[in-house]
Amino acid sequence: AQTVTQSQPEMSVQEAETVTLSCTYDTSESDYYLFWYKQPPSRQMILVIRQEAYKQQNATENRFSVNFQKAAKSFSLKISDSQLGDAAMYFCAYRSGGNYQLIWGAGTKLIIKP
Amino acid sequence: EAQVTQNPRYLITVTGKKLTVTCSQNMNHEYMSWYRQDPGLGLRQIYYSMNVEVTDKGDVPEGYKVSRKEKRNFPLILESPSPNQTSLYFCASSLSGVHYTFGSGTRLTVV
């Protein structure tokens, strides 16, 4: 069975600095998708970034980028120029190419220090 | 506005009293699912549905029921709630499995 591991329960970063959240996953499949979701105190699930496994190029969305290491099964999220509004829980999720179920990590709470 | 509407947002109930959490989407998505979120465990899938009248168990289905009589609605039913079902619940839908739309969550407390 596929698993997703986020080894950092909590991270803190100074405003305007860069922070990297780690995520590793275990799968024997070659076709899959990886996601980072943000959950602010409002509880809403907000997609931050998505990566298709067949794409070698790392996905980027403005200040958010990923380091996708397929062989190492690693999918870390880098947040540049951290802002107070980035404070939230961040979840890494995996989806097999064969079905729509999302497998989630335990989450990382990101604290931004002003 | 494309959305998943989930109700209620908060619910406190007593052990054994049947309850239903409603979920409705207006995007004509075929796939819908329910997750529960617990601290330190992330989200875990309870049930999912690939289309009308087609439902299947996720990873933690015990104590839950669902139905999919119409494409837009996917209610979660707890026939006899117990305290270990105290959790944050999310409904989600998707057209292609690439983009997911989530409801705003239901905080359920069973005393």
PDB file of C-alpha atoms in Angstrom:
ATOM      1  CA  ALA A   1       0.000   0.000   0.000  1.00  0.00           C
ATOM      2  CA  GLN A   2       1.112   3.505  -0.712  1.00  0.00           C
ATOM      3  CA  THR A   3       2.151   5.699   2.200  1.00  0.00           C
ATOM      4  CA  VAL A   4       3.050   9.366   2.567  1.00  0.00           C
ATOM      5  CA  THR A   5       5.368  10.602   5.321  1.00  0.00           C
ATOM      6  CA  GLN A   6       5.838  14.156   6.522  1.00  0.00           C
ATOM      7  CA  SER A   7       8.566  13.999   9.140  1.00  0.00           C
ATOM      8  CA  GLN A   8       8.255  17.575  10.390  1.00  0.00           C
ATOM      9  CA  PRO A   9       5.198  18.058  12.626  1.00  0.00           C
ATOM     10  CA  GLU A  10       6.029  21.756  12.958  1.00  0.00           C
ATOM     11  CA  MET A  11       8.309  24.248  11.264  1.00  0.00           C
ATOM     12  CA  SER A  12       8.896  27.921  11.897  1.00  0.00           C
ATOM     13  CA  VAL A  13      10.462  30.563   9.690  1.00  0.00           C
ATOM     14  CA  GLN A  14      11.118  34.264   9.861  1.00  0.00           C
ATOM     15  CA  GLU A  15       8.963  36.419   7.635  1.00  0.00           C
ATOM     16  CA  ALA A  16      10.590  36.975   4.203  1.00  0.00           C
ATOM     17  CA  GLU A  17      12.862  33.951   4.625  1.00  0.00           C
ATOM     18  CA  THR A  18      12.703  30.640   2.743  1.00  0.00           C
ATOM     19  CA  VAL A  19      11.463  27.381   4.234  1.00  0.00           C
ATOM     20  CA  THR A  20      11.343  23.836   2.899  1.00  0.00           C
ATOM     21  CA  LEU A  21       8.778  21.256   3.977  1.00  0.00           C
ATOM     22  CA  SER A  22       9.668  17.630   3.403  1.00  0.00           C
ATOM     23  CA  CYS A  23       7.527  14.789   2.095  1.00  0.00           C
ATOM     24  CA  THR A  24       8.460  11.245   1.164  1.00  0.00           C
ATOM     25  CA  TYR A  25       6.213   8.569  -0.256  1.00  0.00           C
ATOM     26  CA  ASP A  26       6.303   4.901  -0.933  1.00  0.00           C
ATOM     27  CA  THR A  27       4.892   3.377  -4.092  1.00  0.00           C
ATOM     28  CA  SER A  28       5.730   0.753  -6.662  1.00  0.00           C
ATOM     29  CA  GLU A  29       3.819   2.546  -9.391  1.00  0.00           C
ATOM     30  CA  SER A  30       5.261   4.740 -12.110  1.00  0.00           C
ATOM     31  CA  ASP A  31       2.126   6.733 -12.894  1.00  0.00           C
ATOM     32  CA  TYR A  32       0.921   8.980 -10.090  1.00  0.00           C
ATOM     33  CA  TYR A  33       0.290  12.534  -8.960  1.00  0.00           C
ATOM     34  CA  LEU A  34       1.597  14.437  -5.967  1.00  0.00           C
ATOM     35  CA  PHE A  35      -0.028  17.410  -4.293  1.00  0.00           C
ATOM     36  CA  TRP A  36       0.646  19.988  -1.628  1.00  0.00           C
ATOM     37  CA  TYR A  37      -2.406  21.415   0.112  1.00  0.00           C
ATOM     38  CA  LYS A  38      -2.608  24.315   2.522  1.00  0.00           C
ATOM     39  CA  GLN A  39      -5.120  24.332   5.368  1.00  0.00           C
ATOM     40  CA  PRO A  40      -5.394  27.684   7.162  1.00  0.00           C
ATOM     41  CA  PRO A  41      -7.347  28.040  10.419  1.00  0.00           C
ATOM     42  CA  SER A  42     -10.507  28.455   8.333  1.00  0.00           C
ATOM     43  CA  ARG A  43     -10.131  24.666   7.590  1.00  0.00           C
ATOM     44  CA  GLN A  44     -10.471  25.192   3.859  1.00  0.00           C
ATOM     45  CA  MET A  45      -8.300  22.860   1.767  1.00  0.00           C
ATOM     46  CA  ILE A  46      -6.395  24.940  -0.778  1.00  0.00           C
ATOM     47  CA  LEU A  47      -4.291  23.400  -3.522  1.00  0.00           C
ATOM     48  CA  VAL A  48      -0.794  24.873  -3.467  1.00  0.00           C
ATOM     49  CA  ILE A  49       0.921  22.892  -6.186  1.00  0.00           C
ATOM     50  CA  ARG A  50       0.565  19.663  -8.152  1.00  0.00           C
ATOM     51  CA  GLN A  51       3.162  17.470  -9.842  1.00  0.00           C
ATOM     52  CA  GLU A  52       2.612  14.708 -12.367  1.00  0.00           C
ATOM     53  CA  ALA A  53       5.145  11.910 -11.956  1.00  0.00           C
ATOM     54  CA  TYR A  54       5.845  11.662 -15.683  1.00  0.00           C
ATOM     55  CA  LYS A  55       6.967  15.300 -15.790  1.00  0.00           C
ATOM     56  CA  GLN A  56      10.636  15.749 -15.019  1.00  0.00           C
ATOM     57  CA  GLN A  57      10.369  19.489 -14.582  1.00  0.00           C
ATOM     58  CA  ASN A  58       9.604  20.622 -11.057  1.00  0.00           C
ATOM     59  CA  ALA A  59       6.298  22.455 -10.675  1.00  0.00           C
ATOM     60  CA  THR A  60       6.283  26.086  -9.554  1.00  0.00           C
ATOM     61  CA  GLU A  61       3.525  28.491  -8.571  1.00  0.00           C
ATOM     62  CA  ASN A  62       4.780  31.972  -7.804  1.00  0.00           C
ATOM     63  CA  ARG A  63       6.640  31.732  -4.450  1.00  0.00           C
ATOM     64  CA  PHE A  64       5.964  28.007  -4.156  1.00  0.00           C
ATOM     65  CA  SER A  65       8.097  25.382  -5.831  1.00  0.00           C
ATOM     66  CA  VAL A  66       8.759  21.692  -5.394  1.00  0.00           C
ATOM     67  CA  ASN A  67      11.844  19.543  -5.524  1.00  0.00           C
ATOM     68  CA  PHE A  68      10.583  16.290  -7.025  1.00  0.00           C
ATOM     69  CA  GLN A  69      13.095  13.469  -6.756  1.00  0.00           C
ATOM     70  CA  LYS A  70      11.348  10.482  -8.312  1.00  0.00           C
ATOM     71  CA  ALA A  71      14.053   7.913  -7.659  1.00  0.00           C
ATOM     72  CA  ALA A  72      14.314   8.960  -4.017  1.00  0.00           C
ATOM     73  CA  LYS A  73      10.502   9.244  -3.751  1.00  0.00           C
ATOM     74  CA  SER A  74      10.802  12.698  -2.292  1.00  0.00           C
ATOM     75  CA  PHE A  75       8.548  15.697  -2.904  1.00  0.00           C
ATOM     76  CA  SER A  76       9.554  18.732  -0.850  1.00  0.00           C
ATOM     77  CA  LEU A  77       7.862  22.120  -0.939  1.00  0.00           C
ATOM     78  CA  LYS A  78       9.900  25.324  -0.911  1.00  0.00           C
ATOM     79  CA  ILE A  79       8.229  28.567   0.092  1.00  0.00           C
ATOM     80  CA  SER A  80      10.229  31.662  -0.770  1.00  0.00           C
ATOM     81  CA  ASP A  81       9.782  35.112   0.755  1.00  0.00           C
ATOM     82  CA  SER A  82       7.513  33.713   3.484  1.00  0.00           C
ATOM     83  CA  GLN A  83       4.525  35.853   4.368  1.00  0.00           C
ATOM     84  CA  LEU A  84       2.308  35.917   7.439  1.00  0.00           C
ATOM     85  CA  GLY A  85      -0.541  34.561   5.330  1.00  0.00           C
ATOM     86  CA  ASP A  86       1.467  31.401   4.660  1.00  0.00           C
ATOM     87  CA  ALA A  87       0.940  30.275   8.253  1.00  0.00           C
ATOM     88  CA  ALA A  88      -1.129  27.079   8.038  1.00  0.00           C
ATOM     89  CA  MET A  89      -1.057  23.299   8.080  1.00  0.00           C
ATOM     90  CA  TYR A  90       0.506  21.897   4.938  1.00  0.00           C
ATOM     91  CA  PHE A  91      -0.379  18.441   3.704  1.00  0.00           C
ATOM     92  CA  CYS A  92       1.376  16.333   1.127  1.00  0.00           C
ATOM     93  CA  ALA A  93      -0.871  13.927  -0.792  1.00  0.00           C
ATOM     94  CA  TYR A  94      -0.392  11.133  -3.327  1.00  0.00           C
ATOM     95  CA  ARG A  95      -2.762   9.824  -5.956  1.00  0.00           C
ATOM     96  CA  SER A  96      -2.176   6.658  -7.919  1.00  0.00           C
ATOM     97  CA  GLY A  97      -2.745   6.838 -11.639  1.00  0.00           C
ATOM     98  CA  GLY A  98      -5.212   3.988 -11.290  1.00  0.00           C
ATOM     99  CA  ASN A  99      -7.743   5.568  -8.947  1.00  0.00           C
ATOM    100  CA  TYR A 100      -8.819   8.920  -7.520  1.00  0.00           C
ATOM    101  CA  GLN A 101      -8.141   8.262  -3.835  1.00  0.00           C
ATOM    102  CA  LEU A 102      -5.786  10.732  -2.173  1.00  0.00           C
ATOM    103  CA  ILE A 103      -3.316   9.299   0.345  1.00  0.00           C
ATOM    104  CA  TRP A 104      -2.281  11.966   2.842  1.00  0.00           C
ATOM    105  CA  GLY A 105       0.668  12.701   5.060  1.00  0.00           C
ATOM    106  CA  ALA A 106       0.167  13.713   8.696  1.00  0.00           C
ATOM    107  CA  GLY A 107       0.774  17.382   7.948  1.00  0.00           C
ATOM    108  CA  THR A 108       3.297  20.063   8.911  1.00  0.00           C
ATOM    109  CA  LYS A 109       2.260  23.120  10.874  1.00  0.00           C
ATOM    110  CA  LEU A 110       4.067  26.159   9.491  1.00  0.00           C
ATOM    111  CA  ILE A 111       4.577  29.133  11.804  1.00  0.00           C
ATOM    112  CA  ILE A 112       5.697  32.480  10.402  1.00  0.00           C
ATOM    113  CA  LYS A 113       7.549  34.756  12.807  1.00  0.00           C
ATOM    114  CA  PRO A 114       7.071  38.481  12.134  1.00  0.00           C
TER     115      PRO A 114
ATOM    116  CA  GLU B   1     -19.722  29.511  -8.256  1.00  0.00           C
ATOM    117  CA  ALA B   2     -18.332  25.992  -8.470  1.00  0.00           C
ATOM    118  CA  GLN B   3     -18.372  24.532  -5.014  1.00  0.00           C
ATOM    119  CA  VAL B   4     -18.931  21.640  -2.658  1.00  0.00           C
ATOM    120  CA  THR B   5     -21.475  22.494   0.000  1.00  0.00           C
ATOM    121  CA  GLN B   6     -21.183  20.566   3.218  1.00  0.00           C
ATOM    122  CA  ASN B   7     -23.510  20.856   6.213  1.00  0.00           C
ATOM    123  CA  PRO B   8     -23.507  21.312   9.100  1.00  0.00           C
ATOM    124  CA  ARG B   9     -20.239  23.053   9.842  1.00  0.00           C
ATOM    125  CA  TYR B  10     -20.326  22.064  13.492  1.00  0.00           C
ATOM    126  CA  LEU B  11     -22.258  19.271  15.167  1.00  0.00           C
ATOM    127  CA  ILE B  12     -22.345  17.989  18.724  1.00  0.00           C
ATOM    128  CA  THR B  13     -24.331  14.832  19.323  1.00  0.00           C
ATOM    129  CA  VAL B  14     -24.720  12.021  21.817  1.00  0.00           C
ATOM    130  CA  THR B  15     -23.595   8.447  21.444  1.00  0.00           C
ATOM    131  CA  GLY B  16     -26.028   6.352  19.444  1.00  0.00           C
ATOM    132  CA  LYS B  17     -28.093   9.134  17.930  1.00  0.00           C
ATOM    133  CA  LYS B  18     -28.209   8.734  14.154  1.00  0.00           C
ATOM    134  CA  LEU B  19     -26.960  11.664  12.126  1.00  0.00           C
ATOM    135  CA  THR B  20     -26.374  12.650   8.521  1.00  0.00           C
ATOM    136  CA  VAL B  21     -23.791  15.054   7.135  1.00  0.00           C
ATOM    137  CA  THR B  22     -24.831  16.358   3.754  1.00  0.00           C
ATOM    138  CA  CYS B  23     -22.583  17.027   0.770  1.00  0.00           C
ATOM    139  CA  SER B  24     -23.635  18.548  -2.523  1.00  0.00           C
ATOM    140  CA  GLN B  25     -21.611  19.654  -5.568  1.00  0.00           C
ATOM    141  CA  ASN B  26     -22.701  21.775  -8.530  1.00  0.00           C
ATOM    142  CA  MET B  27     -19.951  20.817 -10.985  1.00  0.00           C
ATOM    143  CA  ASN B  28     -21.410  17.604 -12.377  1.00  0.00           C
ATOM    144  CA  HIS B  29     -18.446  15.659 -11.017  1.00  0.00           C
ATOM    145  CA  GLU B  30     -18.725  11.897 -11.110  1.00  0.00           C
ATOM    146  CA  TYR B  31     -16.231  11.246  -8.317  1.00  0.00           C
ATOM    147  CA  MET B  32     -17.090  12.126  -4.722  1.00  0.00           C
ATOM    148  CA  SER B  33     -15.498  11.027  -1.483  1.00  0.00           C
ATOM    149  CA  TRP B  34     -15.505  11.459   2.271  1.00  0.00           C
ATOM    150  CA  TYR B  35     -12.418  11.885   4.443  1.00  0.00           C
ATOM    151  CA  ARG B  36     -11.895  12.248   8.142  1.00  0.00           C
ATOM    152  CA  GLN B  37      -9.034  14.326   9.518  1.00  0.00           C
ATOM    153  CA  ASP B  38      -7.435  13.521  12.860  1.00  0.00           C
ATOM    154  CA  PRO B  39      -4.350  15.137  14.446  1.00  0.00           C
ATOM    155  CA  GLY B  40      -1.168  13.304  13.592  1.00  0.00           C
ATOM    156  CA  LEU B  41      -2.937  11.105  11.040  1.00  0.00           C
ATOM    157  CA  GLY B  42      -3.748  13.486   8.235  1.00  0.00           C
ATOM    158  CA  LEU B  43      -6.850  12.696   6.185  1.00  0.00           C
ATOM    159  CA  ARG B  44      -8.112   9.187   5.654  1.00  0.00           C
ATOM    160  CA  GLN B  45     -10.713   8.134   3.137  1.00  0.00           C
ATOM    161  CA  ILE B  46     -13.980   6.738   4.493  1.00  0.00           C
ATOM    162  CA  TYR B  47     -16.018   6.037   1.344  1.00  0.00           C
ATOM    163  CA  TYR B  48     -15.977   7.106  -2.256  1.00  0.00           C
ATOM    164  CA  SER B  49     -18.256   7.021  -5.265  1.00  0.00           C
ATOM    165  CA  MET B  50     -17.302   6.930  -8.910  1.00  0.00           C
ATOM    166  CA  ASN B  51     -20.846   7.547 -10.145  1.00  0.00           C
ATOM    167  CA  VAL B  52     -24.536   7.339  -9.262  1.00  0.00           C
ATOM    168  CA  GLU B  53     -25.381   4.145  -7.350  1.00  0.00           C
ATOM    169  CA  VAL B  54     -21.685   3.170  -7.281  1.00  0.00           C
ATOM    170  CA  THR B  55     -20.014   3.431  -3.873  1.00  0.00           C
ATOM    171  CA  ASP B  56     -17.042   1.690  -2.317  1.00  0.00           C
ATOM    172  CA  LYS B  57     -15.179   1.535   0.962  1.00  0.00           C
ATOM    173  CA  GLY B  58     -12.097   3.574   1.650  1.00  0.00           C
ATOM    174  CA  ASP B  59      -9.555   2.903   4.369  1.00  0.00           C
ATOM    175  CA  VAL B  60     -11.748   3.573   7.438  1.00  0.00           C
ATOM    176  CA  PRO B  61     -15.372   2.689   6.569  1.00  0.00           C
ATOM    177  CA  GLU B  62     -16.435   1.075   9.857  1.00  0.00           C
ATOM    178  CA  GLY B  63     -19.389   2.837  11.469  1.00  0.00           C
ATOM    179  CA  TYR B  64     -20.266   4.868   8.364  1.00  0.00           C
ATOM    180  CA  LYS B  65     -22.694   4.565   5.469  1.00  0.00           C
ATOM    181  CA  VAL B  66     -23.109   6.564   2.285  1.00  0.00           C
ATOM    182  CA  SER B  67     -25.508   6.733  -0.615  1.00  0.00           C
ATOM    183  CA  ARG B  68     -25.345   8.198  -4.114  1.00  0.00           C
ATOM    184  CA  LYS B  69     -28.847   8.403  -5.507  1.00  0.00           C
ATOM    185  CA  GLU B  70     -28.124  11.562  -7.500  1.00  0.00           C
ATOM    186  CA  LYS B  71     -24.880  12.732  -9.014  1.00  0.00           C
ATOM    187  CA  ARG B  72     -24.764  15.955  -7.002  1.00  0.00           C
ATOM    188  CA  ASN B  73     -25.380  14.533  -3.499  1.00  0.00           C
ATOM    189  CA  PHE B  74     -23.270  12.208  -1.390  1.00  0.00           C
ATOM    190  CA  PRO B  75     -24.457  12.149   2.250  1.00  0.00           C
ATOM    191  CA  LEU B  76     -22.458  10.544   5.049  1.00  0.00           C
ATOM    192  CA  ILE B  77     -24.552   8.640   7.566  1.00  0.00           C
ATOM    193  CA  LEU B  78     -23.550   7.625  11.062  1.00  0.00           C
ATOM    194  CA  GLU B  79     -26.187   5.149  12.216  1.00  0.00           C
ATOM    195  CA  SER B  80     -24.930   4.898  15.802  1.00  0.00           C
ATOM    196  CA  PRO B  81     -22.173   7.434  16.430  1.00  0.00           C
ATOM    197  CA  SER B  82     -19.507   6.689  19.019  1.00  0.00           C
ATOM    198  CA  PRO B  83     -16.918   8.973  20.636  1.00  0.00           C
ATOM    199  CA  ASN B  84     -14.147   7.579  18.420  1.00  0.00           C
ATOM    200  CA  GLN B  85     -15.937   9.148  15.458  1.00  0.00           C
ATOM    201  CA  THR B  86     -15.265  12.608  16.863  1.00  0.00           C
ATOM    202  CA  SER B  87     -13.301  14.181  14.039  1.00  0.00           C
ATOM    203  CA  LEU B  88     -13.180  16.753  11.263  1.00  0.00           C
ATOM    204  CA  TYR B  89     -14.909  15.489   8.128  1.00  0.00           C
ATOM    205  CA  PHE B  90     -14.397  16.609   4.541  1.00  0.00           C
ATOM    206  CA  CYS B  91     -16.351  15.884   1.417  1.00  0.00           C
ATOM    207  CA  ALA B  92     -14.520  16.240  -1.907  1.00  0.00           C
ATOM    208  CA  SER B  93     -15.377  15.909  -5.561  1.00  0.00           C
ATOM    209  CA  SER B  94     -13.364  15.683  -8.755  1.00  0.00           C
ATOM    210  CA  LEU B  95     -13.926  15.471 -12.487  1.00  0.00           C
ATOM    211  CA  SER B  96     -10.654  13.928 -13.584  1.00  0.00           C
ATOM    212  CA  GLY B  97      -8.651  13.199 -10.447  1.00  0.00           C
ATOM    213  CA  VAL B  98      -6.329  16.089 -11.229  1.00  0.00           C
ATOM    214  CA  HIS B  99      -8.201  18.855  -9.437  1.00  0.00           C
ATOM    215  CA  TYR B 100     -10.243  18.272  -6.283  1.00  0.00           C
ATOM    216  CA  THR B 101     -12.818  20.580  -4.733  1.00  0.00           C
ATOM    217  CA  PHE B 102     -13.334  20.261  -0.982  1.00  0.00           C
ATOM    218  CA  GLY B 103     -16.216  21.221   1.230  1.00  0.00           C
ATOM    219  CA  SER B 104     -15.584  23.514   4.173  1.00  0.00           C
ATOM    220  CA  GLY B 105     -15.512  20.655   6.672  1.00  0.00           C
ATOM    221  CA  THR B 106     -17.766  19.416   9.474  1.00  0.00           C
ATOM    222  CA  ARG B 107     -16.447  19.373  13.015  1.00  0.00           C
ATOM    223  CA  LEU B 108     -18.263  16.474  14.697  1.00  0.00           C
ATOM    224  CA  THR B 109     -18.163  15.860  18.442  1.00  0.00           C
ATOM    225  CA  VAL B 110     -19.788  12.718  19.861  1.00  0.00           C
ATOM    226  CA  VAL B 111     -20.245  12.757  23.650  1.00  0.00           C
TER     227      VAL B 111
END
